[in-house]
Coordinates of C-alpha atoms and ligand atoms in Angstrom, one line a residue:
X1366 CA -197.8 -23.0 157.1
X1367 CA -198.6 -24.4 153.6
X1368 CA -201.6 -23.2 153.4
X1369 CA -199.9 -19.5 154.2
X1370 CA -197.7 -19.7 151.6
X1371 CA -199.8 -21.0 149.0
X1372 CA -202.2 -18.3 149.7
X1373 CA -199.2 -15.8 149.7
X1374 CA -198.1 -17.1 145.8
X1375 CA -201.4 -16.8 144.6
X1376 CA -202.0 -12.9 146.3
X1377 CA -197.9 -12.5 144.6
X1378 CA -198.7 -13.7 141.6
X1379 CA -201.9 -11.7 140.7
X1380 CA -200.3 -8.5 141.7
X1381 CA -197.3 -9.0 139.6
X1382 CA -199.7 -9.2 136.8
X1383 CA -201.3 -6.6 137.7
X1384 CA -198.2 -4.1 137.9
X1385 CA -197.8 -2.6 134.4
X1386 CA -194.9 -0.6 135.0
X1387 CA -191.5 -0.3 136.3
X1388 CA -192.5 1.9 139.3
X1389 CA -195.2 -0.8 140.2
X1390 CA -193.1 -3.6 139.6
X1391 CA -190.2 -2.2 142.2
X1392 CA -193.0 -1.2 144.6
X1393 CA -193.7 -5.4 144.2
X1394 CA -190.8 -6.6 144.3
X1395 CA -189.7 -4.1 147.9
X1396 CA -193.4 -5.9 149.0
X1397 CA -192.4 -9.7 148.0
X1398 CA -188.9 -10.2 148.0
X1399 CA -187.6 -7.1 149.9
X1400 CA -185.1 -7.1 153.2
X1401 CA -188.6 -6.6 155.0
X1402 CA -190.7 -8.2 152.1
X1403 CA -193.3 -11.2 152.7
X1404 CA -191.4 -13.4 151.4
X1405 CA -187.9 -12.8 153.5
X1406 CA -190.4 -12.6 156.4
X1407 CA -191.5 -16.1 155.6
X1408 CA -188.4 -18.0 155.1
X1409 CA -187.3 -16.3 158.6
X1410 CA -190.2 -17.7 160.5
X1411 CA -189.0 -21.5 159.3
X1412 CA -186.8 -21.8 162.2
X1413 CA -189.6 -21.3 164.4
X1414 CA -191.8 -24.1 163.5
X1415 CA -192.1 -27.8 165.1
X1416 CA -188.7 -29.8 163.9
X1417 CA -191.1 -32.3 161.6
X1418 CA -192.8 -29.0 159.9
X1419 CA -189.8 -27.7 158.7
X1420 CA -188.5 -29.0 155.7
X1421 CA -191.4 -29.1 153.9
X1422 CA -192.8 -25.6 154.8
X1423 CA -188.5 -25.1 153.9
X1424 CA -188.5 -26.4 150.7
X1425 CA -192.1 -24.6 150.0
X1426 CA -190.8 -21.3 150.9
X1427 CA -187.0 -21.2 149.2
X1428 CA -189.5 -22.8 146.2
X1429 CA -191.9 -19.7 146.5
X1430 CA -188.8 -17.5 146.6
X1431 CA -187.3 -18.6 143.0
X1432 CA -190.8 -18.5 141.4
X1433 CA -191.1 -15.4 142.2
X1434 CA -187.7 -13.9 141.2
X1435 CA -188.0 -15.5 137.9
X1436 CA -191.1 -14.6 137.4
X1437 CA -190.1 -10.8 139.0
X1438 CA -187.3 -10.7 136.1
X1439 CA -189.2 -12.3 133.2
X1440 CA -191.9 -9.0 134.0
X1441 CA -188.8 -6.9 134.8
X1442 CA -187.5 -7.3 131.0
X1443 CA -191.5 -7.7 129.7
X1444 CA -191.5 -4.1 131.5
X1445 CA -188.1 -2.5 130.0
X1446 CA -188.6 -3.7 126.4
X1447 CA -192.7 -1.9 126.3
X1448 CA -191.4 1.4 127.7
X1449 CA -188.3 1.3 125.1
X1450 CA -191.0 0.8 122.3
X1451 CA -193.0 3.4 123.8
X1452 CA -189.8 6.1 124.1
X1453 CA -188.8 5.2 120.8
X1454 CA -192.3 5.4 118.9
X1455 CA -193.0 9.5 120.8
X1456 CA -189.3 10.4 119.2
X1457 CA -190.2 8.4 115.7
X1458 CA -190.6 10.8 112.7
X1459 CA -193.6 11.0 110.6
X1460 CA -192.2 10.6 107.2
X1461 CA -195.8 10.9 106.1
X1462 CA -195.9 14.5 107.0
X1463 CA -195.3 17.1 104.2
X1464 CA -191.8 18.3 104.4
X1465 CA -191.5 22.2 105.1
X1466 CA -190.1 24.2 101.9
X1467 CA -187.2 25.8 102.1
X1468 CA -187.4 29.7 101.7
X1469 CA -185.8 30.2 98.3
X1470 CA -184.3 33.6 97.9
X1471 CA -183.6 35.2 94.4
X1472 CA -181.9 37.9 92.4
X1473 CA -183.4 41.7 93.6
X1474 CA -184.9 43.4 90.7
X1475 CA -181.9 46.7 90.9
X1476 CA -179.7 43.4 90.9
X1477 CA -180.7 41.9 88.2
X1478 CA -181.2 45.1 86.0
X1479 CA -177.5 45.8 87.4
X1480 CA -176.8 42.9 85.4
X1481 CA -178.5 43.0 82.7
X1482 CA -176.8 46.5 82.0
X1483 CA -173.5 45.6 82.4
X1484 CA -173.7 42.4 80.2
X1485 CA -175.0 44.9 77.5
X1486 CA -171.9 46.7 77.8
X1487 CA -169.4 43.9 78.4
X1488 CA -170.8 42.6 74.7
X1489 CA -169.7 46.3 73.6
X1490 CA -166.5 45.5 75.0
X1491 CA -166.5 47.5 78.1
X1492 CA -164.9 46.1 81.1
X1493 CA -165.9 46.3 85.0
X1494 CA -164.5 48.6 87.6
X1495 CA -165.6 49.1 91.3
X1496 CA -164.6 52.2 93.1
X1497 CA -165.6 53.0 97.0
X1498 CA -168.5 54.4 98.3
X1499 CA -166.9 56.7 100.8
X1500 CA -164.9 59.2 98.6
X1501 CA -162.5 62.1 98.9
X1502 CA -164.1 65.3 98.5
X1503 CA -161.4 65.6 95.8
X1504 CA -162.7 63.1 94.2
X1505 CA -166.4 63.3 94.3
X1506 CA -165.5 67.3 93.0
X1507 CA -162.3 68.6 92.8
X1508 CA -160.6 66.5 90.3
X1509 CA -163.9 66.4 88.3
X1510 CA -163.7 70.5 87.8
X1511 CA -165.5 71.2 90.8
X1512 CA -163.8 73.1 93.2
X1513 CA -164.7 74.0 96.5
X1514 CA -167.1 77.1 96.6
X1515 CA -168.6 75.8 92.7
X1516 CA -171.9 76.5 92.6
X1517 CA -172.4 73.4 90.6
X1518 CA -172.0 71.5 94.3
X1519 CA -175.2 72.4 94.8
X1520 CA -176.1 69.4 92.4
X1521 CA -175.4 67.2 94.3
X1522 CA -177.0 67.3 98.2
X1523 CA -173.8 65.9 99.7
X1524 CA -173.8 64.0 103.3
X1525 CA -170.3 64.7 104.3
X1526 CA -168.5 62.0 107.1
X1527 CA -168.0 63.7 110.3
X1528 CA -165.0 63.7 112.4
X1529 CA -162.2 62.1 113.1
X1530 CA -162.6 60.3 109.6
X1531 CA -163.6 63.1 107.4
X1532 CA -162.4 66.3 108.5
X1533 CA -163.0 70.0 107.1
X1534 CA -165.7 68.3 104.6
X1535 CA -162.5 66.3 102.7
X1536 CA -164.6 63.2 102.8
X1537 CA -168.3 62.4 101.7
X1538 CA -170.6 59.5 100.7
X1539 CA -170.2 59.5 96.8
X1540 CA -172.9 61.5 95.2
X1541 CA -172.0 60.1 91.7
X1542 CA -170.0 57.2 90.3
X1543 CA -168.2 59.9 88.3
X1544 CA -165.4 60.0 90.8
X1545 CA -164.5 56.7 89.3
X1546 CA -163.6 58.1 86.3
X1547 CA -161.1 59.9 88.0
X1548 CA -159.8 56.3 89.6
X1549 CA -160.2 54.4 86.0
X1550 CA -157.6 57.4 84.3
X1551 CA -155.5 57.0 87.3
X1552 CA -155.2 53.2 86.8
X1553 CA -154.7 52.8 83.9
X1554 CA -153.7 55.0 80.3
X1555 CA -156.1 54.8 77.2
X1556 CA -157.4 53.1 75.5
X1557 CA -160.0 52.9 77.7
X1558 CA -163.8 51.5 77.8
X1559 CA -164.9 50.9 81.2
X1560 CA -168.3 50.6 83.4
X1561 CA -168.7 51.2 86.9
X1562 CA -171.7 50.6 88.7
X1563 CA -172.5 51.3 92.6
X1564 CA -174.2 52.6 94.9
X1565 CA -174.7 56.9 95.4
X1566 CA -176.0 58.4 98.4
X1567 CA -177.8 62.0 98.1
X1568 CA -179.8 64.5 100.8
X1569 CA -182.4 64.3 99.2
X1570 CA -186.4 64.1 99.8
X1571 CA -187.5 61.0 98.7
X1572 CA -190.5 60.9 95.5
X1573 CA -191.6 58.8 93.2
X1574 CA -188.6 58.4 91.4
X1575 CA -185.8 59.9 93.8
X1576 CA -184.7 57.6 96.4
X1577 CA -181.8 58.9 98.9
X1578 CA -179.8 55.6 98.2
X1579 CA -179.8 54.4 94.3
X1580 CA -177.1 52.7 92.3
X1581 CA -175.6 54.6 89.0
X1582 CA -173.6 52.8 86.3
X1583 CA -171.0 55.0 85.2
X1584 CA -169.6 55.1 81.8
X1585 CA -165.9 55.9 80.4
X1586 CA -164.1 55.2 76.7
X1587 CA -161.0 57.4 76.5
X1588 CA -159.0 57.4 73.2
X1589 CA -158.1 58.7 70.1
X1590 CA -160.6 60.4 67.9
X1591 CA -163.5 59.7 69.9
X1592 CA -166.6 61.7 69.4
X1593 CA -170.1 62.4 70.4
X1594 CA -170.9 60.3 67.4
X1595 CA -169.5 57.1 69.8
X1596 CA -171.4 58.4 72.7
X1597 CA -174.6 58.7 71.1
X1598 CA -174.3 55.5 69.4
X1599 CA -173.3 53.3 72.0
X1600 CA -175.9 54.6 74.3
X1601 CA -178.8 54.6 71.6
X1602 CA -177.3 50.7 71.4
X1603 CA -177.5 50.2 74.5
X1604 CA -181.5 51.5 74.9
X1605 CA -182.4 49.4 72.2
X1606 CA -180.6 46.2 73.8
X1607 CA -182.1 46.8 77.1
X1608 CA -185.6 48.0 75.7
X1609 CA -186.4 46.8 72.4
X1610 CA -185.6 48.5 68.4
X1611 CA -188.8 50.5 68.8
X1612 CA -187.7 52.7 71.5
X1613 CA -187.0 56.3 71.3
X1614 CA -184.2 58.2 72.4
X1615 CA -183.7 62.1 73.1
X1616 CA -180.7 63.8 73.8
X1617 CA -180.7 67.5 75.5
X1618 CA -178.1 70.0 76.4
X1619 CA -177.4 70.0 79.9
X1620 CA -174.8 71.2 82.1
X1621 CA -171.9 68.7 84.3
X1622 CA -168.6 70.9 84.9
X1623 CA -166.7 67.8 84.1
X1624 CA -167.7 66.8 80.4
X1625 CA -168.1 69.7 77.4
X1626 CA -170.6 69.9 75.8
X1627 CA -173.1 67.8 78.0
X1628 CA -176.2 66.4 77.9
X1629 CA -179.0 64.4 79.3
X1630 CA -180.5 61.3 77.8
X1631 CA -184.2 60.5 78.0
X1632 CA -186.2 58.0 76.8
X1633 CA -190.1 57.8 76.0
X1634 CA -191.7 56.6 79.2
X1635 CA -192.8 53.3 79.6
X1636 CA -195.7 53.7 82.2
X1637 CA -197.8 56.2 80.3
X1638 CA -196.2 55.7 76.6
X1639 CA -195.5 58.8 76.6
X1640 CA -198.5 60.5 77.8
X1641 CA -197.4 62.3 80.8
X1642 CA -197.7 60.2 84.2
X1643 CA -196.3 60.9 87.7
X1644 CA -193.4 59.1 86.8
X1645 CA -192.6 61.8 84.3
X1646 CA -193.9 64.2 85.8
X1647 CA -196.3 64.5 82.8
X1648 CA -193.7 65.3 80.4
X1649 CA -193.4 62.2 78.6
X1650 CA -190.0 61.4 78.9
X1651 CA -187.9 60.1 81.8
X1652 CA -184.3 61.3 82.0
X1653 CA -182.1 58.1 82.5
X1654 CA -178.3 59.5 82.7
X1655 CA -176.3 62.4 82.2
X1656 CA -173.8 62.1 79.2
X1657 CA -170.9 64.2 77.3
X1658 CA -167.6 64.5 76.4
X1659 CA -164.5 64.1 78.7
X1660 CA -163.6 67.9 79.4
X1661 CA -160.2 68.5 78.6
X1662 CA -159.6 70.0 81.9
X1663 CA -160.2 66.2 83.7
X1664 CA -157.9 64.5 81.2
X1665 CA -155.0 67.3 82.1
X1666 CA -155.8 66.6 86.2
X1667 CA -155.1 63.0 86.1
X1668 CA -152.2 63.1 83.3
X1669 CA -154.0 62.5 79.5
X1670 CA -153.2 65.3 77.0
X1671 CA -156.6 66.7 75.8
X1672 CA -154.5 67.0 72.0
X1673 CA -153.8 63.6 71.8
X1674 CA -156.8 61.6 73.7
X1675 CA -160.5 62.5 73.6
X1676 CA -163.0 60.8 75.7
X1677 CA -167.1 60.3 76.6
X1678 CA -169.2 59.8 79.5
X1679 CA -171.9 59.1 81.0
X1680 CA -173.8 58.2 84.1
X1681 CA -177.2 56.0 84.3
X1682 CA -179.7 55.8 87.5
X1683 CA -180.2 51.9 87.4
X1684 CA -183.3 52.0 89.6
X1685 CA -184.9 54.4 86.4
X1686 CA -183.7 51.6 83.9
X1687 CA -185.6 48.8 86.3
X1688 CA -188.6 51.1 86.3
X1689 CA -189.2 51.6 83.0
X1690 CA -188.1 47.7 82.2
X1691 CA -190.9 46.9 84.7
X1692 CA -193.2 49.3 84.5
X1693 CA -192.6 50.5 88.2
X1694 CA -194.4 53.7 89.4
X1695 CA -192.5 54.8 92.4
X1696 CA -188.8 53.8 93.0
X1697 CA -189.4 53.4 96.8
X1698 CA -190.6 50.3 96.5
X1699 CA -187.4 48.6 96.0
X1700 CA -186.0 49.4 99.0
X1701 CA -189.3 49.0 101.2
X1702 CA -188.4 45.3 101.6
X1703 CA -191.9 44.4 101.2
X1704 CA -192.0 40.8 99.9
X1705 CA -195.2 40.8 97.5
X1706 CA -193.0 43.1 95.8
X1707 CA -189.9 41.9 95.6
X1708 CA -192.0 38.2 94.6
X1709 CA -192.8 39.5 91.4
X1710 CA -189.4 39.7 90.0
X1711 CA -188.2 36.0 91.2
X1712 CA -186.2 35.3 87.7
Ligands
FA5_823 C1 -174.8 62.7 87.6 O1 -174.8 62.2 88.7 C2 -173.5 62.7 86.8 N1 -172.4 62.2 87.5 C3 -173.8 62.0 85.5 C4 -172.8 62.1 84.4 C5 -171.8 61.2 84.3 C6 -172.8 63.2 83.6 C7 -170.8 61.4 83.3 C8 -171.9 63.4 82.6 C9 -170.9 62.5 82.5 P1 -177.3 63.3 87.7 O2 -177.3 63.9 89.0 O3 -178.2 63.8 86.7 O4 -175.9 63.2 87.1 O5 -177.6 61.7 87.9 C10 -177.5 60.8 86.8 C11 -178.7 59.8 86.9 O6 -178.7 59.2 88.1 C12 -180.0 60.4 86.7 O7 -180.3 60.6 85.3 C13 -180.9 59.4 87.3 O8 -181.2 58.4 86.5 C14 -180.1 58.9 88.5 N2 -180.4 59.6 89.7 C15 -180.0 60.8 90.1 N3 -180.5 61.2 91.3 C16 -181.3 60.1 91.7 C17 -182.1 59.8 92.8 N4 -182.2 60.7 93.9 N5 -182.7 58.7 92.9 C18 -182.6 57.8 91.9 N6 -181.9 58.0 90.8 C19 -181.2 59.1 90.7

């Protein structure tokens, strides 16, 4: 019986060390030490031996038992502690790896010339005023001297908001910041020197330098004794701040039913120097607003008396301004979202 059980420690024993993990380990301990295990099986069999056998091949067997449990936990822990290591080192973090870079955004180029524009103005003492993009027909027209049935609609390709909202064509997407002006005088009396910039929708096919979406800045000063004198010279200022001393300026009659007399501004174009390019189509000069005098006519719908106040206008594409700053040959590119684009002008 000695023999047995010495023979049974030494088959235990290289097993256990042979079991690396805790699978293994259980599957030992169920065949060592187990209800049915060798072991158990062992110490049952004492009772059957001769009377003089017994408490030797007893005290051999209850000794083989404890050996092994100790030596079962001691690999038990050995076990628990290697696979904690190993879980903890496949969820460590390789601070040696290059972090990933955050995607910095930035300012978009009709954004930043939005800025720019308005700053030039603020320094001229002209405050900020938004207005809303969805506009009363009366707005957008009437109230500027454009009454239902003017031809001068025409101007402006108009997409009208359908019913229930707009009903009978009383409510569009605003073609123009203009109606602001309309909002400004409402607001508040003269003396007034205002900008509003925003966006304008128009039906319009898209070229090289009309987009159906674009942002104006519009321009008010209401007061007494102004004169085309102020107009001119506050927007030739304003050029020259934007695009250096050197640049040249051109005013031209033109027609807007709400200022008298009107006119369009123009500047010498950046992309060809003048030469004639697409983006001028090859005239030179790029048109950058529509300008003139507050017509009496507005200043009477919205309360001013035309004796007393005079006032100027105008209204600037801000997607022209960024063109010419830049030197941009199609204004569809701002709105195509394509990033090697839109990189360029990180500021
Ligand atoms: C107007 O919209 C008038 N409200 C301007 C005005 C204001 C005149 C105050 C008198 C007094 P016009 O349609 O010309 O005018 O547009 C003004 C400017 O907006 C143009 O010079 C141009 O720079 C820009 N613009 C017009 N249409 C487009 C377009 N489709 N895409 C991009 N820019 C445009």
């Amino acid at each position: 019986m000695l023999e047995k059980i010495k023979s049974l420690r030494e088959k235990a024993i290289q097993e256990l060390e042979a079991s690396a993990d805790s699978n293994s380990l259980e599957e030992w301990k169920r065949t060592y030490l187990g209800k049915k295990g060798f072991v158990t099986q062992l110490l049952r069999q004492i009772g059957s031996l001769p009377p003089e056998e017994r408490p030797k091949a007893g005290e051999a067997a209850n000794l083989l038992r404890d050996e092994l449990t100790q030596l079962y936990e001691e690999k038990a822990s050995a076990i628990k502690e290697a696979e904690r290591l190993q879980a903890a080192k496949a969820q460590a973090i390789d601070v040696t790896l290059p972090g990933r870079r955050p995607q910095i955004g930035a300012l978009h180029p009709v954004t930043q010339t939005l800025r720019e524009i308005i700053e030039i103005f603020s320094r001229m003492g002209f405050g900020v005023y938004e207005g809303p993009e969805v506009e009363w027909d009366e707005y957008n027209f009437g109230l500027l001297n454009i009454p239902p049935e003017h031809p001068a609609r025409d101007m402006w390709d108009t997409l009208y908001i359908a019913p229930p909202y707009g009903k009978d064509g009383n409510m569009l997407l605003r073609t123009h910041t203009s109606p602001d002006q309309i909002r400004v005088m409402e607001l508040t009396k003269p003396p007034i020197r205002v900008v509003v910039p925003g966006r304008c929708y128009r039906h319009e096919a898209t070229d090289a330098s009309h987009e159906w979406m674009f942002y104006q800045v519009e321009g008010l000063a209401v007061d007494k004794g102004i004169t085309m004198a102020h107009l001119k010279g506050v927007l030739t200022t304003f050029v020259r701040e934007m695009f250096g001393k050197e640049r040249k300026v051109r005013f031209r009659c033109d027609y807007f039913p709400f200022v008298e007399p009107g006119a369009d501004m123009a500047m010498d174009c950046i992309v060809c120097g003048g030469k004639g390019c697409r983006v001028c189509k090859f005239t030179g000069w790029l048109e950058i607003l529509g300008a003139g005098m507050v017509h009496p006519q507005v200043l009477r719908n919205v309360g001013i008396d035309p004796n007393i106040y005079t006032g100027f206008a105008f209204g600037m594409g801000v997607e022209r301004i960024a063109m010419l700053k830049h030197k941009i040959d199609d204004i569809r590119y701002f709105y195509a979202n394509d990033l090697r684009f839109l990189k360029q002008f990180r500021a």
